[in-house]
Every structure is written in structure tokens, then in C-alpha cells.
Short mmCIF file of N, CA and C in Angstrom, two decimals:
data_model
loop_
_atom_site.label_atom_id
_atom_site.label_comp_id
_atom_site.label_asym_id
_atom_site.label_seq_id
_atom_site.Cartn_x
_atom_site.Cartn_y
_atom_site.Cartn_z
N UNK A 1 0.92 -1.21 0.23
CA UNK A 1 0.06 -0.08 -0.07
C UNK A 1 0.88 1.11 0.02
N UNK A 2 0.79 2.25 -1.07
CA UNK A 2 1.46 3.42 -1.03
C UNK A 2 0.82 4.34 0.09
N UNK A 3 1.79 5.35 0.26
CA UNK A 3 1.60 6.43 0.88
C UNK A 3 0.21 7.15 0.80
N UNK A 4 -0.37 7.41 -0.42
CA UNK A 4 -1.60 7.88 -0.68
C UNK A 4 -2.80 7.26 -0.21
N UNK A 5 -2.61 5.90 -0.73
CA UNK A 5 -3.57 5.02 -0.41
C UNK A 5 -3.74 4.82 1.09
N UNK A 6 -2.88 4.62 1.99
CA UNK A 6 -2.59 4.41 3.29
C UNK A 6 -3.38 5.54 3.91
N UNK A 7 -3.03 6.79 3.69
CA UNK A 7 -3.62 8.13 4.07
C UNK A 7 -5.13 8.02 3.97
N UNK A 8 -5.58 7.57 2.77
CA UNK A 8 -7.00 7.56 2.44
C UNK A 8 -7.67 6.61 3.16
N UNK A 9 -7.34 5.19 3.37
CA UNK A 9 -7.63 4.38 3.92
C UNK A 9 -7.60 4.84 5.60
N UNK A 10 -6.68 5.32 6.12
CA UNK A 10 -6.77 5.63 7.47
C UNK A 10 -7.64 6.77 7.90
N UNK A 11 -7.99 7.57 6.86
CA UNK A 11 -9.02 8.63 7.02
C UNK A 11 -10.22 8.12 6.94
N UNK A 12 -10.54 7.15 5.94
CA UNK A 12 -12.03 6.50 6.01
C UNK A 12 -12.30 5.96 7.40
N UNK A 13 -11.49 5.30 7.95
CA UNK A 13 -11.49 4.21 9.00
C UNK A 13 -11.73 5.31 10.21
N UNK A 14 -11.08 6.34 10.11
CA UNK A 14 -11.12 7.07 11.43
C UNK A 14 -12.61 7.78 11.36
N UNK A 15 -12.96 8.13 10.27
CA UNK A 15 -14.40 8.73 10.42
C UNK A 15 -15.39 7.67 10.67
N UNK A 16 -15.28 6.31 10.30
CA UNK A 16 -16.15 5.35 10.51
C UNK A 16 -16.21 5.02 11.73
N UNK A 17 -14.89 4.86 12.60
CA UNK A 17 -14.80 4.65 13.86
C UNK A 17 -15.42 5.91 14.78
N UNK A 18 -15.40 7.08 14.12
CA UNK A 18 -15.87 8.13 15.31
C UNK A 18 -17.38 8.35 14.67
N UNK A 19 -17.79 8.27 13.62
CA UNK A 19 -19.02 8.46 13.37
C UNK A 19 -20.24 7.39 13.59
N UNK A 20 -19.83 5.93 13.53
CA UNK A 20 -20.44 4.93 13.64
C UNK A 20 -19.55 3.88 14.50
N UNK A 21 -19.77 4.38 16.00
CA UNK A 21 -18.71 3.38 16.82
C UNK A 21 -19.37 2.15 17.07
N UNK A 22 -20.85 1.92 16.78
CA UNK A 22 -21.42 0.43 16.82
C UNK A 22 -22.04 0.64 15.52
N UNK A 23 -22.54 -0.75 15.34
CA UNK A 23 -23.35 -1.19 14.06
C UNK A 23 -22.79 -0.68 12.79
N UNK A 24 -23.33 -0.77 11.74
CA UNK A 24 -23.12 -0.46 10.33
C UNK A 24 -22.19 0.86 10.51
N UNK A 25 -21.20 0.71 9.52
CA UNK A 25 -20.80 2.00 9.30
C UNK A 25 -19.89 2.07 7.93
N UNK A 26 -20.00 3.39 7.31
CA UNK A 26 -19.44 3.56 6.03
C UNK A 26 -18.72 5.10 5.76
N UNK A 27 -17.87 5.20 4.80
CA UNK A 27 -17.09 6.49 4.73
C UNK A 27 -16.49 6.35 3.45
N UNK A 28 -16.08 7.56 2.95
CA UNK A 28 -15.24 7.83 1.86
C UNK A 28 -14.29 8.75 2.06
N UNK A 29 -13.08 8.55 1.54
CA UNK A 29 -12.15 9.43 1.60
C UNK A 29 -11.37 9.73 -0.21
N UNK A 30 -11.30 10.90 -0.30
CA UNK A 30 -10.66 11.39 -1.61
C UNK A 30 -9.57 12.33 -1.29
N UNK A 31 -8.65 12.35 -2.20
CA UNK A 31 -7.71 12.92 -2.30
C UNK A 31 -7.82 14.02 -3.50
N UNK A 32 -7.31 15.24 -3.29
CA UNK A 32 -7.28 16.09 -4.29
C UNK A 32 -5.89 16.52 -5.09
N UNK A 33 -5.85 17.32 -6.13
CA UNK A 33 -4.52 17.23 -6.50
C UNK A 33 -3.35 17.99 -5.41
N UNK A 34 -4.20 19.06 -4.60
CA UNK A 34 -3.22 19.56 -3.86
C UNK A 34 -2.51 18.83 -2.62
N UNK A 35 -3.38 17.47 -2.58
CA UNK A 35 -2.78 16.68 -1.42
C UNK A 35 -3.92 16.92 -0.16
N UNK A 36 -5.26 17.48 -0.43
CA UNK A 36 -5.95 17.53 0.63
C UNK A 36 -6.60 16.04 0.95
N UNK A 37 -7.09 15.66 1.69
CA UNK A 37 -7.82 14.45 1.95
C UNK A 37 -9.12 15.11 2.63
N UNK A 38 -10.27 14.68 1.65
CA UNK A 38 -11.71 15.02 2.22
C UNK A 38 -12.36 13.77 2.48
N UNK A 39 -13.18 13.91 3.48
CA UNK A 39 -14.14 12.63 3.57
C UNK A 39 -15.64 13.07 3.69
N UNK A 40 -16.41 11.69 3.80
CA UNK A 40 -17.73 12.05 3.88
C UNK A 40 -18.25 10.76 4.03
N UNK A 41 -19.86 10.91 4.29
CA UNK A 41 -20.51 9.83 4.84
C UNK A 41 -21.83 9.91 3.75
N UNK A 42 -22.45 8.93 3.66
CA UNK A 42 -23.65 8.98 3.17
C UNK A 42 -24.78 9.31 4.06
N UNK A 43 -25.63 10.41 3.69
CA UNK A 43 -26.76 10.64 4.66
C UNK A 43 -27.75 9.87 4.95
N UNK A 44 -28.24 10.07 6.19
CA UNK A 44 -29.19 9.06 6.51
C UNK A 44 -30.54 9.74 5.93
N UNK A 45 -31.56 8.99 5.33
CA UNK A 45 -32.58 9.33 4.73
C UNK A 45 -33.71 8.20 5.08
N UNK A 46 -34.97 9.02 4.97
CA UNK A 46 -35.88 8.38 5.33
C UNK A 46 -36.94 7.43 4.19
N UNK A 47 -36.35 7.92 2.97
CA UNK A 47 -36.81 7.40 1.72
C UNK A 47 -35.62 7.23 1.01
N UNK A 48 -35.39 5.82 0.46
CA UNK A 48 -34.06 5.20 -0.07
C UNK A 48 -34.01 5.79 -1.70
N UNK A 49 -35.17 6.47 -2.39
CA UNK A 49 -34.63 7.43 -3.19
C UNK A 49 -34.10 8.48 -3.42
N UNK A 50 -34.12 9.14 -1.99
CA UNK A 50 -33.15 10.05 -1.70
C UNK A 50 -31.62 10.05 -1.47
N UNK A 51 -31.39 8.55 -1.42
CA UNK A 51 -29.92 8.49 -0.83
C UNK A 51 -29.01 8.99 -1.69
N UNK A 52 -27.73 9.02 -1.33
CA UNK A 52 -26.52 9.51 -2.04
C UNK A 52 -25.35 8.51 -1.56
N UNK A 53 -24.50 8.17 -2.39
CA UNK A 53 -23.33 7.52 -2.17
C UNK A 53 -22.64 8.09 -1.32
N UNK A 54 -21.54 7.47 -0.47
CA UNK A 54 -20.90 7.91 0.42
C UNK A 54 -19.97 8.86 0.03
N UNK A 55 -19.42 9.10 -1.22
CA UNK A 55 -18.27 9.83 -1.67
C UNK A 55 -18.88 11.15 -2.23
N UNK A 56 -20.26 11.16 -2.33
CA UNK A 56 -20.67 12.36 -3.05
C UNK A 56 -20.30 13.82 -2.42
N UNK A 57 -20.35 13.55 -0.89
CA UNK A 57 -20.05 14.67 -0.14
C UNK A 57 -18.66 15.33 -0.40
N UNK A 58 -17.90 14.51 -0.41
CA UNK A 58 -16.43 14.76 -0.51
C UNK A 58 -15.92 15.08 -2.03
N UNK A 59 -16.85 14.76 -2.98
CA UNK A 59 -16.67 15.32 -4.37
C UNK A 59 -17.26 16.85 -4.53
N UNK A 60 -18.29 17.01 -3.90
CA UNK A 60 -18.81 18.40 -4.01
C UNK A 60 -17.85 19.35 -3.14
N UNK A 61 -17.26 18.80 -2.01
CA UNK A 61 -16.20 19.62 -1.34
C UNK A 61 -15.14 20.08 -2.54
N UNK A 62 -14.67 19.04 -2.93
CA UNK A 62 -13.63 19.26 -4.21
C UNK A 62 -14.18 20.34 -4.99
N UNK A 63 -15.16 20.16 -5.39
CA UNK A 63 -15.89 21.10 -6.51
C UNK A 63 -15.86 22.76 -5.85
N UNK A 64 -16.32 22.46 -4.67
CA UNK A 64 -16.35 23.63 -3.86
C UNK A 64 -15.17 24.62 -3.85
N UNK A 65 -14.17 23.88 -3.62
CA UNK A 65 -12.62 23.90 -3.40
C UNK A 65 -11.91 24.41 -4.75
N UNK A 66 -12.64 23.72 -5.93
CA UNK A 66 -11.88 24.13 -7.03
C UNK A 66 -10.62 23.30 -7.17
N UNK A 67 -10.78 21.98 -6.81
CA UNK A 67 -9.61 21.01 -6.97
C UNK A 67 -10.11 19.94 -7.62
N UNK A 68 -8.96 19.33 -8.24
CA UNK A 68 -9.29 18.17 -8.93
C UNK A 68 -9.20 16.89 -8.14
N UNK A 69 -9.84 15.87 -8.12
CA UNK A 69 -9.81 14.64 -7.34
C UNK A 69 -8.90 13.88 -8.12
N UNK A 70 -7.92 13.18 -7.34
CA UNK A 70 -7.07 11.98 -8.20
C UNK A 70 -7.06 10.82 -7.19
N UNK A 71 -7.81 10.60 -6.03
CA UNK A 71 -8.03 9.35 -6.00
C UNK A 71 -9.22 9.19 -4.90
N UNK A 72 -10.11 8.16 -4.97
CA UNK A 72 -11.09 7.91 -4.19
C UNK A 72 -11.30 6.37 -3.67
N UNK A 73 -11.92 6.31 -2.54
CA UNK A 73 -11.91 5.41 -1.89
C UNK A 73 -13.33 5.28 -0.92
N UNK A 74 -13.91 4.10 -0.91
CA UNK A 74 -14.95 3.90 0.21
C UNK A 74 -14.95 2.43 0.98
N UNK A 75 -15.12 2.51 2.17
CA UNK A 75 -15.27 1.60 2.96
C UNK A 75 -16.68 1.28 3.63
N UNK A 76 -16.70 0.13 3.99
CA UNK A 76 -18.03 0.02 5.00
C UNK A 76 -17.76 -1.51 5.55
N UNK A 77 -18.38 -1.44 6.73
CA UNK A 77 -18.76 -2.89 7.67
C UNK A 77 -20.00 -2.98 8.08
N UNK A 78 -20.18 -4.24 8.16
CA UNK A 78 -21.53 -4.60 9.03
C UNK A 78 -22.02 -4.17 10.15
N UNK A 79 -20.77 -4.33 11.33
CA UNK A 79 -20.59 -3.99 12.69
C UNK A 79 -19.31 -3.61 12.98
N UNK A 80 -19.13 -3.16 14.07
CA UNK A 80 -17.78 -2.70 14.77
C UNK A 80 -17.15 -3.75 14.81
N UNK A 81 -17.53 -5.03 14.87
CA UNK A 81 -16.89 -6.36 15.03
C UNK A 81 -16.37 -6.87 13.76
N UNK A 82 -16.86 -6.39 12.34
CA UNK A 82 -16.73 -6.66 11.13
C UNK A 82 -15.50 -6.18 10.53
N UNK A 83 -15.07 -6.96 9.47
CA UNK A 83 -14.00 -6.64 8.60
C UNK A 83 -14.55 -5.17 7.69
N UNK A 84 -13.42 -4.33 7.56
CA UNK A 84 -13.77 -3.16 6.64
C UNK A 84 -13.71 -3.87 5.29
N UNK A 85 -14.58 -3.48 4.40
CA UNK A 85 -14.43 -4.10 3.15
C UNK A 85 -14.46 -2.92 2.01
N UNK A 86 -13.63 -2.93 0.79
CA UNK A 86 -13.60 -1.76 0.13
C UNK A 86 -14.40 -2.07 -1.07
N UNK A 87 -15.43 -0.97 -1.43
CA UNK A 87 -16.22 -0.82 -2.24
C UNK A 87 -16.04 -0.03 -3.58
N UNK A 88 -16.08 -0.75 -4.67
CA UNK A 88 -15.76 -0.07 -6.03
C UNK A 88 -16.67 1.21 -5.95
N UNK A 89 -16.59 2.20 -7.00
CA UNK A 89 -17.46 3.17 -7.30
C UNK A 89 -18.51 2.91 -8.03
N UNK A 90 -19.78 2.94 -7.71
CA UNK A 90 -20.78 2.60 -8.58
C UNK A 90 -20.68 3.36 -9.98
N UNK A 91 -21.46 2.90 -10.88
CA UNK A 91 -21.28 3.54 -12.21
C UNK A 91 -21.69 5.00 -12.12
N UNK A 92 -22.62 5.52 -11.40
CA UNK A 92 -22.74 7.03 -11.03
C UNK A 92 -21.60 7.78 -10.85
N UNK A 93 -20.89 6.83 -9.72
CA UNK A 93 -19.71 7.74 -9.18
C UNK A 93 -18.66 7.63 -9.91
N UNK A 94 -18.48 6.41 -10.80
CA UNK A 94 -17.46 6.33 -11.96
C UNK A 94 -17.85 7.64 -12.85
N UNK A 95 -18.95 8.23 -12.94
CA UNK A 95 -19.12 9.05 -14.21
C UNK A 95 -18.99 10.54 -13.41
N UNK A 96 -19.21 10.51 -12.24
CA UNK A 96 -18.81 11.91 -11.30
C UNK A 96 -17.27 11.97 -11.31
N UNK A 97 -16.62 10.96 -11.45
CA UNK A 97 -15.03 10.86 -11.47
C UNK A 97 -14.43 11.48 -12.54
N UNK A 98 -15.17 11.00 -13.73
CA UNK A 98 -14.86 11.14 -15.12
C UNK A 98 -14.57 12.94 -15.42
N UNK A 99 -15.33 13.65 -14.39
CA UNK A 99 -14.91 15.16 -14.53
C UNK A 99 -13.70 15.35 -14.38
N UNK A 100 -12.93 14.57 -13.51
CA UNK A 100 -11.49 14.86 -13.37
C UNK A 100 -10.60 14.20 -14.50
N UNK A 101 -11.27 13.47 -15.26
CA UNK A 101 -10.36 12.72 -16.23
C UNK A 101 -10.24 11.19 -15.98
N UNK A 102 -9.62 10.46 -16.99
CA UNK A 102 -9.37 9.31 -16.98
C UNK A 102 -8.42 8.80 -15.81
N UNK A 103 -7.73 9.65 -15.52
CA UNK A 103 -6.40 9.06 -14.84
C UNK A 103 -6.87 9.03 -13.24
N UNK A 104 -7.85 9.61 -12.82
CA UNK A 104 -8.38 9.40 -11.31
C UNK A 104 -8.29 8.01 -11.04
N UNK A 105 -7.60 7.59 -9.73
CA UNK A 105 -7.67 6.41 -9.22
C UNK A 105 -8.85 6.19 -8.14
N UNK A 106 -9.33 4.93 -8.50
CA UNK A 106 -10.67 4.56 -7.38
C UNK A 106 -10.35 3.08 -6.96
N UNK A 107 -10.51 3.16 -5.64
CA UNK A 107 -10.35 1.85 -4.67
C UNK A 107 -11.18 0.85 -5.41
N UNK A 108 -11.17 -0.46 -5.76
CA UNK A 108 -11.94 -1.37 -6.17
C UNK A 108 -12.07 -2.55 -5.27
N UNK A 109 -13.10 -3.01 -5.36
CA UNK A 109 -13.64 -4.51 -4.69
C UNK A 109 -12.77 -5.68 -5.00
N UNK A 110 -12.01 -6.43 -4.32
CA UNK A 110 -11.56 -7.71 -4.93
C UNK A 110 -11.97 -8.75 -4.03
N UNK A 111 -11.86 -9.90 -4.56
CA UNK A 111 -12.05 -11.29 -3.84
C UNK A 111 -11.64 -11.22 -2.67
N UNK A 112 -10.35 -10.78 -2.34
CA UNK A 112 -9.51 -10.92 -1.25
C UNK A 112 -9.38 -9.60 -0.42
N UNK A 113 -10.59 -8.82 -0.83
CA UNK A 113 -10.14 -7.61 -0.08
C UNK A 113 -9.17 -6.78 -0.01
N UNK A 114 -8.32 -6.81 -0.85
CA UNK A 114 -7.02 -6.09 -0.73
C UNK A 114 -7.26 -4.59 -1.18
N UNK A 115 -6.48 -3.81 -0.91
CA UNK A 115 -6.75 -2.28 -1.50
C UNK A 115 -5.96 -2.24 -2.70
N UNK A 116 -6.85 -2.17 -3.63
CA UNK A 116 -6.43 -2.17 -5.07
C UNK A 116 -7.02 -0.89 -5.72
N UNK A 117 -6.26 0.15 -6.12
CA UNK A 117 -6.64 1.33 -7.17
C UNK A 117 -6.46 1.01 -8.71
N UNK A 118 -7.49 1.36 -9.49
CA UNK A 118 -7.22 1.24 -10.87
C UNK A 118 -7.93 2.73 -11.23
N UNK A 119 -7.40 3.20 -12.39
CA UNK A 119 -7.68 4.39 -13.09
C UNK A 119 -9.19 4.16 -13.50
N UNK A 120 -9.79 5.22 -13.78
CA UNK A 120 -11.30 5.51 -14.22
C UNK A 120 -11.02 4.93 -15.67
N UNK A 121 -10.11 5.24 -16.63
CA UNK A 121 -9.91 4.65 -17.79
C UNK A 121 -9.90 3.02 -17.66
N UNK A 122 -9.10 2.52 -16.72
CA UNK A 122 -9.14 1.00 -16.80
C UNK A 122 -10.56 0.58 -16.32
N UNK A 123 -11.20 1.28 -15.45
CA UNK A 123 -12.63 0.68 -15.06
C UNK A 123 -13.73 0.97 -16.20
N UNK A 124 -13.54 1.72 -17.13
CA UNK A 124 -14.58 2.13 -18.22
C UNK A 124 -13.95 2.27 -19.30
N UNK A 125 -13.36 1.21 -19.84
CA UNK A 125 -12.46 1.18 -21.10
C UNK A 125 -13.26 1.57 -22.64
N UNK A 126 -14.71 1.53 -22.10
CA UNK A 126 -15.52 1.77 -23.41
C UNK A 126 -16.45 2.98 -23.15
N UNK A 127 -15.91 3.84 -22.53
CA UNK A 127 -16.81 5.13 -21.91
C UNK A 127 -17.49 5.72 -23.44
N UNK A 128 -18.57 6.36 -22.85
CA UNK A 128 -19.23 6.81 -24.16
C UNK A 128 -18.52 8.19 -25.00
N UNK A 129 -17.73 8.70 -23.95
CA UNK A 129 -17.03 9.72 -24.63
C UNK A 129 -16.15 9.32 -25.82
N UNK A 130 -15.98 7.84 -26.32
CA UNK A 130 -15.02 7.57 -27.47
C UNK A 130 -15.95 8.20 -28.84
N UNK A 131 -17.33 8.35 -28.48
CA UNK A 131 -17.96 8.71 -29.88
C UNK A 131 -17.62 10.07 -30.32
N UNK A 132 -17.20 10.97 -29.53
CA UNK A 132 -17.43 12.49 -29.63
C UNK A 132 -15.80 12.71 -29.42
N UNK A 133 -14.89 11.79 -29.54
CA UNK A 133 -13.36 12.02 -29.58
C UNK A 133 -12.80 12.70 -28.45
N UNK A 134 -13.55 12.76 -27.26
CA UNK A 134 -12.92 13.25 -25.97
C UNK A 134 -12.76 12.16 -24.85
N UNK A 135 -12.44 10.82 -25.49
CA UNK A 135 -12.27 9.58 -24.69
C UNK A 135 -11.32 9.79 -23.72
N UNK A 136 -11.61 9.14 -22.50
CA UNK A 136 -10.87 9.01 -21.20
C UNK A 136 -9.43 9.09 -21.69
#
């Protein structure tokens, strides 16, 4: 695990442990081009149709700061005794990351739950932008 990956992992774990000391927990950590680490959680909602992914808050913060995202990671666990699991970004969040280009790295789910990062270009090799000449 390289320094940036460890920094993101540790930031997400810290947020999970403080925000969700018991029960389910999940958090995201993203890194910006200037080296800032931004964290966020999914909001609690009464209606699932209103839910947002864990990383959306951090992406919005990066937009607010006018900084490019370089790395994105999401973790969750079933309860405080469970292993932390790495979650790949959903398709919508992959599209959100496209805003910052194909070189953005996202942590992905693996069978062994190892911390592995892939570029958005690797996750989306047939992205729709190929049709207009602006491929990732």
C-alpha cells in the first residue's frame, strides 16, 4: 500500500470509527491534486430514493474548493466487529469521477479485499466519450 492509499484508508477508518462507533458504518475519502484529503458519509434518509453514495459529499467539497480529485476510496462494515470492506465506485460515481479525467484512481472491490486502485480509464475502457473524440 503506498502512502496516498494508506492516508485515504486511515482517514476513512477514522471517520467510520468516530461517526459509527457501533453497528453498520461506511465512509469515503478522496484526495485532491493539492494533497487535501476530504471525507464524507452517506446521509441518513427516510426514503431510499433520496439516498446518495458515501463519496458524493467529498466530491462536492472538491468542486467547492475548485480542486481536482486524484484518488477515491469507500469502505464499509456490517458492524463494529466486522472486517472493513472496500467498495468499488458505482457507475454513477465513476461518471462523477470522469469530470477529473481518466487518470483518477479509485479503490476497487477484490475477492481478497485487498486495497487495489484502478484508473477510471481502466474501469471504463469503453466509455461513451469515445463517440465524440474526448475519450478518457
